[in-house]
PDB file of C-alpha atoms in Angstrom:
ATOM      1  CA  MET A1235      -0.113  -0.005   0.042  1.00  0.00           C
ATOM      2  CA  ARG A1236       1.915   3.088  -1.127  1.00  0.00           C
ATOM      3  CA  ASP A1237      -0.614   5.413  -2.043  1.00  0.00           C
ATOM      4  CA  GLY A1238      -3.221   5.415   0.573  1.00  0.00           C
ATOM      5  CA  THR A1239      -5.600   2.817  -0.989  1.00  0.00           C
ATOM      6  CA  ILE A1240      -7.409   0.237   1.193  1.00  0.00           C
ATOM      7  CA  GLU A1241      -9.766  -1.408  -1.049  1.00  0.00           C
ATOM      8  CA  THR A1242      -8.977  -3.718  -4.206  1.00  0.00           C
ATOM      9  CA  ALA A1243     -12.234  -2.454  -5.897  1.00  0.00           C
ATOM     10  CA  THR A1244     -14.950  -0.094  -5.718  1.00  0.00           C
ATOM     11  CA  TRP A1245     -18.739  -0.490  -6.224  1.00  0.00           C
ATOM     12  CA  ASN A1246     -21.344   2.304  -6.495  1.00  0.00           C
ATOM     13  CA  PRO A1247     -24.771   1.189  -6.469  1.00  0.00           C
ATOM     14  CA  ALA A1248     -25.694   4.967  -5.926  1.00  0.00           C
ATOM     15  CA  THR A1249     -23.846   8.102  -6.599  1.00  0.00           C
ATOM     16  CA  GLY A1250     -24.075  11.595  -5.364  1.00  0.00           C
ATOM     17  CA  CYS A1251     -24.262  13.155  -2.097  1.00  0.00           C
ATOM     18  CA  ASP A1252     -24.789  16.415   0.291  1.00  0.00           C
ATOM     19  CA  ARG A1253     -22.632  17.965   2.663  1.00  0.00           C
ATOM     20  CA  VAL A1254     -23.196  17.381   6.388  1.00  0.00           C
ATOM     21  CA  SER A1255     -20.485  18.381   8.425  1.00  0.00           C
ATOM     22  CA  PRO A1256     -16.967  20.112   7.975  1.00  0.00           C
ATOM     23  CA  GLY A1257     -15.323  16.893   6.952  1.00  0.00           C
ATOM     24  CA  CYS A1258     -17.537  17.246   3.616  1.00  0.00           C
ATOM     25  CA  ASP A1259     -15.974  20.481   2.594  1.00  0.00           C
ATOM     26  CA  ASN A1260     -13.226  19.405   0.153  1.00  0.00           C
ATOM     27  CA  CYS A1261     -15.051  16.393  -0.518  1.00  0.00           C
ATOM     28  CA  TYR A1262     -12.883  14.290  -3.292  1.00  0.00           C
ATOM     29  CA  ALA A1263     -15.986  12.460  -4.410  1.00  0.00           C
ATOM     30  CA  MET A1264     -17.689  15.721  -5.443  1.00  0.00           C
ATOM     31  CA  ALA A1265     -14.733  16.975  -7.285  1.00  0.00           C
ATOM     32  CA  PHE A1266     -14.314  13.642  -8.854  1.00  0.00           C
ATOM     33  CA  ALA A1267     -17.935  13.810  -9.966  1.00  0.00           C
ATOM     34  CA  ARG A1268     -17.309  17.226 -11.604  1.00  0.00           C
ATOM     35  CA  ARG A1269     -14.681  15.663 -13.719  1.00  0.00           C
ATOM     36  CA  LEU A1270     -16.516  12.641 -14.842  1.00  0.00           C
ATOM     37  CA  GLN A1271     -19.568  14.947 -15.873  1.00  0.00           C
ATOM     38  CA  ALA A1272     -17.079  17.044 -17.923  1.00  0.00           C
ATOM     39  CA  MET A1273     -15.840  13.631 -19.404  1.00  0.00           C
ATOM     40  CA  GLY A1274     -19.552  12.725 -20.420  1.00  0.00           C
ATOM     41  CA  SER A1275     -19.813   9.768 -18.034  1.00  0.00           C
ATOM     42  CA  PRO A1276     -23.673   9.021 -18.031  1.00  0.00           C
ATOM     43  CA  ALA A1277     -23.743   8.218 -14.415  1.00  0.00           C
ATOM     44  CA  TYR A1278     -22.982  11.934 -13.461  1.00  0.00           C
ATOM     45  CA  THR A1279     -25.260  14.027 -15.674  1.00  0.00           C
ATOM     46  CA  ARG A1280     -27.740  15.358 -12.824  1.00  0.00           C
ATOM     47  CA  ASP A1281     -26.430  18.222 -10.806  1.00  0.00           C
ATOM     48  CA  GLY A1282     -26.813  18.367  -7.048  1.00  0.00           C
ATOM     49  CA  ASP A1283     -27.937  21.506  -4.840  1.00  0.00           C
ATOM     50  CA  PRO A1284     -25.303  24.012  -5.432  1.00  0.00           C
ATOM     51  CA  ARG A1285     -25.645  24.761  -1.585  1.00  0.00           C
ATOM     52  CA  THR A1286     -24.679  21.252  -0.523  1.00  0.00           C
ATOM     53  CA  SER A1287     -23.468  19.128  -3.621  1.00  0.00           C
ATOM     54  CA  GLY A1288     -22.199  20.042  -7.111  1.00  0.00           C
ATOM     55  CA  PRO A1289     -22.145  19.251 -10.831  1.00  0.00           C
ATOM     56  CA  GLY A1290     -22.855  15.803 -11.455  1.00  0.00           C
ATOM     57  CA  PHE A1291     -23.165  15.016  -7.790  1.00  0.00           C
ATOM     58  CA  ALA A1292     -27.099  14.691  -7.437  1.00  0.00           C
ATOM     59  CA  LEU A1293     -27.933  11.520  -5.479  1.00  0.00           C
ATOM     60  CA  THR A1294     -28.666   8.970  -8.165  1.00  0.00           C
ATOM     61  CA  LEU A1295     -29.563   5.212  -8.098  1.00  0.00           C
ATOM     62  CA  HIS A1296     -28.140   2.664 -10.362  1.00  0.00           C
ATOM     63  CA  PRO A1297     -30.064  -0.458 -10.042  1.00  0.00           C
ATOM     64  CA  GLY A1298     -28.095  -1.908 -13.189  1.00  0.00           C
ATOM     65  CA  ARG A1299     -25.097  -2.131 -11.103  1.00  0.00           C
ATOM     66  CA  LEU A1300     -26.503  -4.378  -8.411  1.00  0.00           C
ATOM     67  CA  ALA A1301     -25.118  -7.273 -10.041  1.00  0.00           C
ATOM     68  CA  VAL A1302     -21.555  -6.129 -10.386  1.00  0.00           C
ATOM     69  CA  PRO A1303     -20.097  -7.984  -7.372  1.00  0.00           C
ATOM     70  CA  SER A1304     -21.577 -11.390  -8.630  1.00  0.00           C
ATOM     71  CA  ARG A1305     -19.557 -11.029 -11.779  1.00  0.00           C
ATOM     72  CA  TRP A1306     -16.165 -10.771  -9.944  1.00  0.00           C
ATOM     73  CA  ARG A1307     -14.989 -14.425  -9.206  1.00  0.00           C
ATOM     74  CA  ALA A1308     -11.857 -13.592  -7.294  1.00  0.00           C
ATOM     75  CA  PRO A1309     -12.181 -12.581  -3.910  1.00  0.00           C
ATOM     76  CA  ARG A1310     -12.043  -8.522  -3.469  1.00  0.00           C
ATOM     77  CA  LEU A1311     -12.031  -6.064  -0.633  1.00  0.00           C
ATOM     78  CA  VAL A1312     -14.915  -3.883  -1.965  1.00  0.00           C
ATOM     79  CA  PHE A1313     -15.350  -0.116  -0.861  1.00  0.00           C
ATOM     80  CA  THR A1314     -18.931   0.088  -1.371  1.00  0.00           C
ATOM     81  CA  GLY A1315     -20.320   3.616  -1.832  1.00  0.00           C
ATOM     82  CA  SER A1316     -17.138   5.512  -2.410  1.00  0.00           C
ATOM     83  CA  MET A1317     -19.150   8.123  -4.497  1.00  0.00           C
ATOM     84  CA  THR A1318     -22.074   8.467  -2.179  1.00  0.00           C
ATOM     85  CA  ASP A1319     -23.507   7.902   1.227  1.00  0.00           C
ATOM     86  CA  LEU A1320     -25.641   4.758   1.132  1.00  0.00           C
ATOM     87  CA  PHE A1321     -27.577   6.180   4.044  1.00  0.00           C
ATOM     88  CA  HIS A1322     -28.341   9.540   2.823  1.00  0.00           C
ATOM     89  CA  PRO A1323     -32.093  10.038   3.240  1.00  0.00           C
ATOM     90  CA  GLY A1324     -32.749  10.127  -0.196  1.00  0.00           C
ATOM     91  CA  VAL A1325     -31.581   6.325  -0.438  1.00  0.00           C
ATOM     92  CA  PRO A1326     -34.919   4.270  -0.166  1.00  0.00           C
ATOM     93  CA  GLU A1327     -34.888   1.644   2.284  1.00  0.00           C
ATOM     94  CA  ASP A1328     -35.926  -1.047  -0.231  1.00  0.00           C
ATOM     95  CA  PHE A1329     -33.039  -0.104  -2.440  1.00  0.00           C
ATOM     96  CA  LEU A1330     -30.740  -0.595   0.627  1.00  0.00           C
ATOM     97  CA  ALA A1331     -32.472  -4.026   0.954  1.00  0.00           C
ATOM     98  CA  ASP A1332     -31.400  -4.631  -2.606  1.00  0.00           C
ATOM     99  CA  VAL A1333     -27.832  -3.571  -2.014  1.00  0.00           C
ATOM    100  CA  LEU A1334     -27.816  -6.028   1.033  1.00  0.00           C
ATOM    101  CA  GLU A1335     -29.065  -8.970  -1.068  1.00  0.00           C
ATOM    102  CA  ALA A1336     -26.637  -8.288  -3.929  1.00  0.00           C
ATOM    103  CA  MET A1337     -23.788  -8.407  -0.960  1.00  0.00           C
ATOM    104  CA  ALA A1338     -25.375 -11.731   0.213  1.00  0.00           C
ATOM    105  CA  ARG A1339     -25.465 -13.310  -3.351  1.00  0.00           C
ATOM    106  CA  ALA A1340     -21.432 -12.593  -3.583  1.00  0.00           C
ATOM    107  CA  PRO A1341     -20.134 -13.696  -0.211  1.00  0.00           C
ATOM    108  CA  GLN A1342     -16.745 -14.637  -1.978  1.00  0.00           C
ATOM    109  CA  HIS A1343     -15.919 -10.611  -1.318  1.00  0.00           C
ATOM    110  CA  THR A1344     -15.624  -8.747   1.655  1.00  0.00           C
ATOM    111  CA  TYR A1345     -17.476  -5.171   1.541  1.00  0.00           C
ATOM    112  CA  PHE A1346     -16.892  -2.073   3.736  1.00  0.00           C
ATOM    113  CA  ALA A1347     -19.021   0.919   3.686  1.00  0.00           C
ATOM    114  CA  LEU A1348     -18.915   4.325   5.401  1.00  0.00           C
ATOM    115  CA  THR A1349     -21.600   6.783   6.431  1.00  0.00           C
ATOM    116  CA  LYS A1350     -21.760  10.186   8.060  1.00  0.00           C
ATOM    117  CA  ARG A1351     -25.428   9.467   8.998  1.00  0.00           C
ATOM    118  CA  PRO A1352     -25.034   6.791  11.566  1.00  0.00           C
ATOM    119  CA  ALA A1353     -28.510   7.137  13.176  1.00  0.00           C
ATOM    120  CA  ARG A1354     -30.144   5.991   9.952  1.00  0.00           C
ATOM    121  CA  MET A1355     -27.592   3.384   9.298  1.00  0.00           C
ATOM    122  CA  ALA A1356     -28.381   2.069  12.671  1.00  0.00           C
ATOM    123  CA  ALA A1357     -31.920   2.227  12.535  1.00  0.00           C
ATOM    124  CA  VAL A1358     -32.172   0.768   8.913  1.00  0.00           C
ATOM    125  CA  LEU A1359     -29.752  -2.285   9.542  1.00  0.00           C
ATOM    126  CA  ALA A1360     -31.636  -3.164  12.573  1.00  0.00           C
ATOM    127  CA  ARG A1361     -34.822  -3.603  10.519  1.00  0.00           C
ATOM    128  CA  LEU A1362     -33.262  -5.032   7.342  1.00  0.00           C
ATOM    129  CA  ALA A1363     -30.288  -6.998   8.707  1.00  0.00           C
ATOM    130  CA  PRO A1364     -30.438  -7.629  12.384  1.00  0.00           C
ATOM    131  CA  GLU A1365     -28.477 -10.736  11.989  1.00  0.00           C
ATOM    132  CA  PRO A1366     -25.383  -8.908   9.981  1.00  0.00           C
ATOM    133  CA  LEU A1367     -23.680 -10.288   7.130  1.00  0.00           C
ATOM    134  CA  PRO A1368     -20.213 -11.817   8.278  1.00  0.00           C
ATOM    135  CA  HIS A1369     -18.383 -10.391   5.105  1.00  0.00           C
ATOM    136  CA  VAL A1370     -19.940  -6.844   5.346  1.00  0.00           C
ATOM    137  CA  TRP A1371     -17.983  -4.115   7.484  1.00  0.00           C
ATOM    138  CA  TRP A1372     -19.890  -0.935   8.355  1.00  0.00           C
ATOM    139  CA  GLY A1373     -18.321   2.291   9.487  1.00  0.00           C
ATOM    140  CA  VAL A1374     -18.747   5.912  10.420  1.00  0.00           C
ATOM    141  CA  THR A1375     -16.695   9.025   9.542  1.00  0.00           C
ATOM    142  CA  ILE A1376     -15.407  11.307  12.369  1.00  0.00           C
ATOM    143  CA  GLU A1377     -13.180  14.310  11.602  1.00  0.00           C
ATOM    144  CA  SER A1378     -13.438  16.339  14.796  1.00  0.00           C
ATOM    145  CA  ASN A1379     -14.604  15.968  18.371  1.00  0.00           C
ATOM    146  CA  ALA A1380     -17.894  17.609  17.562  1.00  0.00           C
ATOM    147  CA  GLN A1381     -18.702  14.445  15.670  1.00  0.00           C
ATOM    148  CA  ALA A1382     -17.275  11.795  18.134  1.00  0.00           C
ATOM    149  CA  GLY A1383     -20.812  10.809  19.032  1.00  0.00           C
ATOM    150  CA  ARG A1384     -21.193   9.043  15.721  1.00  0.00           C
ATOM    151  CA  ALA A1385     -19.285   6.368  17.437  1.00  0.00           C
ATOM    152  CA  ASP A1386     -22.240   5.726  19.947  1.00  0.00           C
ATOM    153  CA  ARG A1387     -24.783   5.279  16.901  1.00  0.00           C
ATOM    154  CA  LEU A1388     -22.148   2.797  15.243  1.00  0.00           C
ATOM    155  CA  ARG A1389     -22.229   0.596  18.623  1.00  0.00           C
ATOM    156  CA  GLU A1390     -26.042   0.345  17.812  1.00  0.00           C
ATOM    157  CA  THR A1391     -25.799  -0.917  14.314  1.00  0.00           C
ATOM    158  CA  PRO A1392     -25.848  -4.514  13.860  1.00  0.00           C
ATOM    159  CA  ALA A1393     -22.536  -5.481  12.130  1.00  0.00           C
ATOM    160  CA  ALA A1394     -19.842  -8.182  11.942  1.00  0.00           C
ATOM    161  CA  VAL A1395     -17.128  -5.420  11.880  1.00  0.00           C
ATOM    162  CA  ARG A1396     -17.469  -1.960  13.148  1.00  0.00           C
ATOM    163  CA  PHE A1397     -14.948   0.663  12.054  1.00  0.00           C
ATOM    164  CA  LEU A1398     -14.064   4.279  12.037  1.00  0.00           C
ATOM    165  CA  SER A1399     -12.565   6.488   9.515  1.00  0.00           C
ATOM    166  CA  LEU A1400     -10.777   9.415  11.069  1.00  0.00           C
ATOM    167  CA  GLN A1401     -10.280  11.078   7.767  1.00  0.00           C
ATOM    168  CA  PRO A1402      -9.916  13.982   7.234  1.00  0.00           C
ATOM    169  CA  LEU A1403      -8.716  14.344  10.681  1.00  0.00           C
ATOM    170  CA  LEU A1404      -9.429  17.887  11.467  1.00  0.00           C
ATOM    171  CA  GLY A1405      -8.581  18.159  15.202  1.00  0.00           C
ATOM    172  CA  PRO A1406      -7.935  16.264  18.464  1.00  0.00           C
ATOM    173  CA  LEU A1407     -10.475  13.515  19.545  1.00  0.00           C
ATOM    174  CA  PRO A1408     -10.620  13.827  23.428  1.00  0.00           C
ATOM    175  CA  ASP A1409     -14.014  12.514  23.630  1.00  0.00           C
ATOM    176  CA  LEU A1410     -13.685   9.506  21.273  1.00  0.00           C
ATOM    177  CA  ASP A1411     -14.831   6.143  22.785  1.00  0.00           C
ATOM    178  CA  LEU A1412     -13.242   3.436  20.987  1.00  0.00           C
ATOM    179  CA  THR A1413     -15.340   0.647  22.959  1.00  0.00           C
ATOM    180  CA  GLY A1414     -16.699  -2.143  21.003  1.00  0.00           C
ATOM    181  CA  LEU A1415     -14.787  -1.232  17.663  1.00  0.00           C
ATOM    182  CA  ASP A1416     -13.090  -3.570  15.307  1.00  0.00           C
ATOM    183  CA  TRP A1417     -10.933  -1.101  13.206  1.00  0.00           C
ATOM    184  CA  VAL A1418      -9.558   2.404  12.989  1.00  0.00           C
ATOM    185  CA  TYR A1419      -7.822   4.252  10.222  1.00  0.00           C
ATOM    186  CA  ALA A1420      -6.921   7.931  10.261  1.00  0.00           C
ATOM    187  CA  GLY A1421      -5.256  10.234   7.432  1.00  0.00           C
ATOM    188  CA  GLY A1422      -5.201  13.582   6.459  1.00  0.00           C
ATOM    189  CA  GLU A1423      -6.719  15.728   3.721  1.00  0.00           C
ATOM    190  CA  SER A1424      -5.611  15.706   0.382  1.00  0.00           C
ATOM    191  CA  GLY A1425      -6.233  18.228  -2.552  1.00  0.00           C
ATOM    192  CA  PRO A1426      -5.548  21.891  -3.483  1.00  0.00           C
ATOM    193  CA  HIS A1427      -7.390  23.082  -0.359  1.00  0.00           C
ATOM    194  CA  ALA A1428      -6.216  20.543   2.007  1.00  0.00           C
ATOM    195  CA  ARG A1429      -6.488  21.476   5.621  1.00  0.00           C
ATOM    196  CA  PRO A1430      -3.195  20.094   7.684  1.00  0.00           C
ATOM    197  CA  MET A1431      -3.311  17.444  10.331  1.00  0.00           C
ATOM    198  CA  ALA A1432      -1.290  17.675  13.569  1.00  0.00           C
ATOM    199  CA  ALA A1433       0.694  14.730  14.690  1.00  0.00           C
ATOM    200  CA  GLU A1434      -0.658  15.254  18.255  1.00  0.00           C
ATOM    201  CA  TRP A1435      -4.021  14.620  16.875  1.00  0.00           C
ATOM    202  CA  VAL A1436      -3.589  11.108  15.674  1.00  0.00           C
ATOM    203  CA  ARG A1437      -0.833   9.743  18.174  1.00  0.00           C
ATOM    204  CA  PRO A1438      -3.298   9.536  21.051  1.00  0.00           C
ATOM    205  CA  VAL A1439      -5.925   7.769  18.721  1.00  0.00           C
ATOM    206  CA  ARG A1440      -2.978   5.336  17.673  1.00  0.00           C
ATOM    207  CA  ASP A1441      -1.779   4.805  21.019  1.00  0.00           C
ATOM    208  CA  ARG A1442      -5.420   3.975  22.508  1.00  0.00           C
ATOM    209  CA  CYS A1443      -5.836   1.276  19.459  1.00  0.00           C
ATOM    210  CA  VAL A1444      -2.713  -0.255  20.275  1.00  0.00           C
ATOM    211  CA  ALA A1445      -3.534  -0.557  24.096  1.00  0.00           C
ATOM    212  CA  ALA A1446      -6.913  -1.909  23.211  1.00  0.00           C
ATOM    213  CA  GLY A1447      -5.727  -4.243  20.556  1.00  0.00           C
ATOM    214  CA  ILE A1448      -7.742  -2.548  17.999  1.00  0.00           C
ATOM    215  CA  PRO A1449      -6.198  -2.823  14.407  1.00  0.00           C
ATOM    216  CA  PHE A1450      -4.999   0.685  13.292  1.00  0.00           C
ATOM    217  CA  LEU A1451      -4.015   1.890   9.805  1.00  0.00           C
ATOM    218  CA  PHE A1452      -2.622   5.361   9.230  1.00  0.00           C
ATOM    219  CA  LYS A1453      -3.546   6.296   5.552  1.00  0.00           C
ATOM    220  CA  GLN A1454      -1.380   9.525   4.948  1.00  0.00           C
ATOM    221  CA  TRP A1455      -0.407  12.911   6.055  1.00  0.00           C
ATOM    222  CA  GLY A1456      -2.048  14.455   2.876  1.00  0.00           C
ATOM    223  CA  GLY A1457      -1.480  17.653   1.430  1.00  0.00           C
ATOM    224  CA  ARG A1458      -1.721  18.931  -2.193  1.00  0.00           C
ATOM    225  CA  THR A1459      -1.545  15.249  -3.346  1.00  0.00           C
ATOM    226  CA  ARG A1460      -2.354  12.433  -1.185  1.00  0.00           C
ATOM    227  CA  ASN A1461       1.038  11.119  -1.343  1.00  0.00           C
ATOM    228  CA  ALA A1462       2.939  14.477  -0.766  1.00  0.00           C
ATOM    229  CA  GLY A1463       3.510  13.846   3.029  1.00  0.00           C
ATOM    230  CA  GLY A1464       3.920  10.229   2.758  1.00  0.00           C
ATOM    231  CA  ARG A1465       2.437   7.558   5.202  1.00  0.00           C
ATOM    232  CA  LEU A1466       5.191   7.284   8.018  1.00  0.00           C
ATOM    233  CA  LEU A1467       3.906   8.018  11.433  1.00  0.00           C
ATOM    234  CA  ASP A1468       6.757   8.051  13.940  1.00  0.00           C
ATOM    235  CA  GLY A1469       9.147   6.292  11.712  1.00  0.00           C
ATOM    236  CA  ARG A1470       7.017   3.559  10.631  1.00  0.00           C
ATOM    237  CA  THR A1471       3.862   2.543   8.526  1.00  0.00           C
ATOM    238  CA  TRP A1472       0.871   1.161  10.337  1.00  0.00           C
ATOM    239  CA  ASP A1473      -1.301  -1.139   7.920  1.00  0.00           C
ATOM    240  CA  GLU A1474      -3.387  -3.202  10.566  1.00  0.00           C
ATOM    241  CA  MET A1475      -6.677  -4.427   9.261  1.00  0.00           C
ATOM    242  CA  PRO A1476      -9.399  -6.860  10.524  1.00  0.00           C
ATOM    243  CA  GLY A1477      -9.953 -10.207   8.860  1.00  0.00           C
ATOM    244  CA  GLY A1478      -6.632 -10.917   7.956  1.00  0.00           C
ATOM    245  CA  TRP A1479      -6.712  -8.489   5.014  1.00  0.00           C
ATOM    246  CA  THR A1480      -3.788  -6.387   3.929  1.00  0.00           C
ATOM    247  CA  PRO A1481      -4.514  -2.952   2.416  1.00  0.00           C
ATOM    248  CA  GLY A1482      -4.373  -2.894  -1.373  1.00  0.00           C
ATOM    249  CA  GLY A1483      -2.995  -6.320  -1.420  1.00  0.00           C
ATOM    250  CA  ARG A1484      -4.594  -7.389  -4.494  1.00  0.00           C
ATOM    251  CA  HIS A1485      -4.581  -6.158  -8.097  1.00  0.00           C
ATOM    252  CA  ALA A1486      -6.863  -3.080  -8.002  1.00  0.00           C
ATOM    253  CA  MET A1487      -9.933  -3.179 -10.290  1.00  0.00           C
ATOM    254  CA  VAL A1488     -12.151  -0.325  -9.986  1.00  0.00           C
ATOM    255  CA  SER A1489     -15.842   0.350 -10.944  1.00  0.00           C
ATOM    256  CA  SER A1490     -16.816   3.909 -10.329  1.00  0.00           C
TER     257      SER A1490
END
């Protein structure tokens, strides 16, 4: 893993989103959607609300993509919803049921998905999948101490693996409770407007993970490009993951 990539494939049964907190301000997916629209991609023709979204980034469902994982034979670590938030209020619950069914039909893969809307995730999965699929990991993004409570909603979510994405990490997390979590990864922001990350914000989280035996992965320091600051934290890389996976350990095959 040289470039901060964890997954070996992405799968987007939906695309588009709306900002909900400061971590969204420089959203990579929104910028990518703008480029894809300019390139004529048919999946990114609809513009989102300019106050919360952007060109090509209106929430859009893609039911034709539900069968994609079943076509992949070799096991992959699949970032599900890399261009959306599956628990956006505009994603119907019956469509989420279809996504879960698609995951169940292709158990050779391991899926992981993130949300900044953990209350909806906890409520929907309690109804649709109270017995969690063993090959699906559910996580939440926490960028600063103001969002630390998202971890509480994650603990209420039925999941085989519960994880945190602390990226972009924008401040210290003194109130973050790691109880009941199975994986944590952290990283700085990248892009032309990247906000810097301080070592004193990430070290305490790393140390608490080590003490608790929680796998910890450090993705990047970030900067103008995601590789600008490298990946070393205190002189070494941190690439721990659950389930015996190694980050980016298989040939990357991407479906945007």
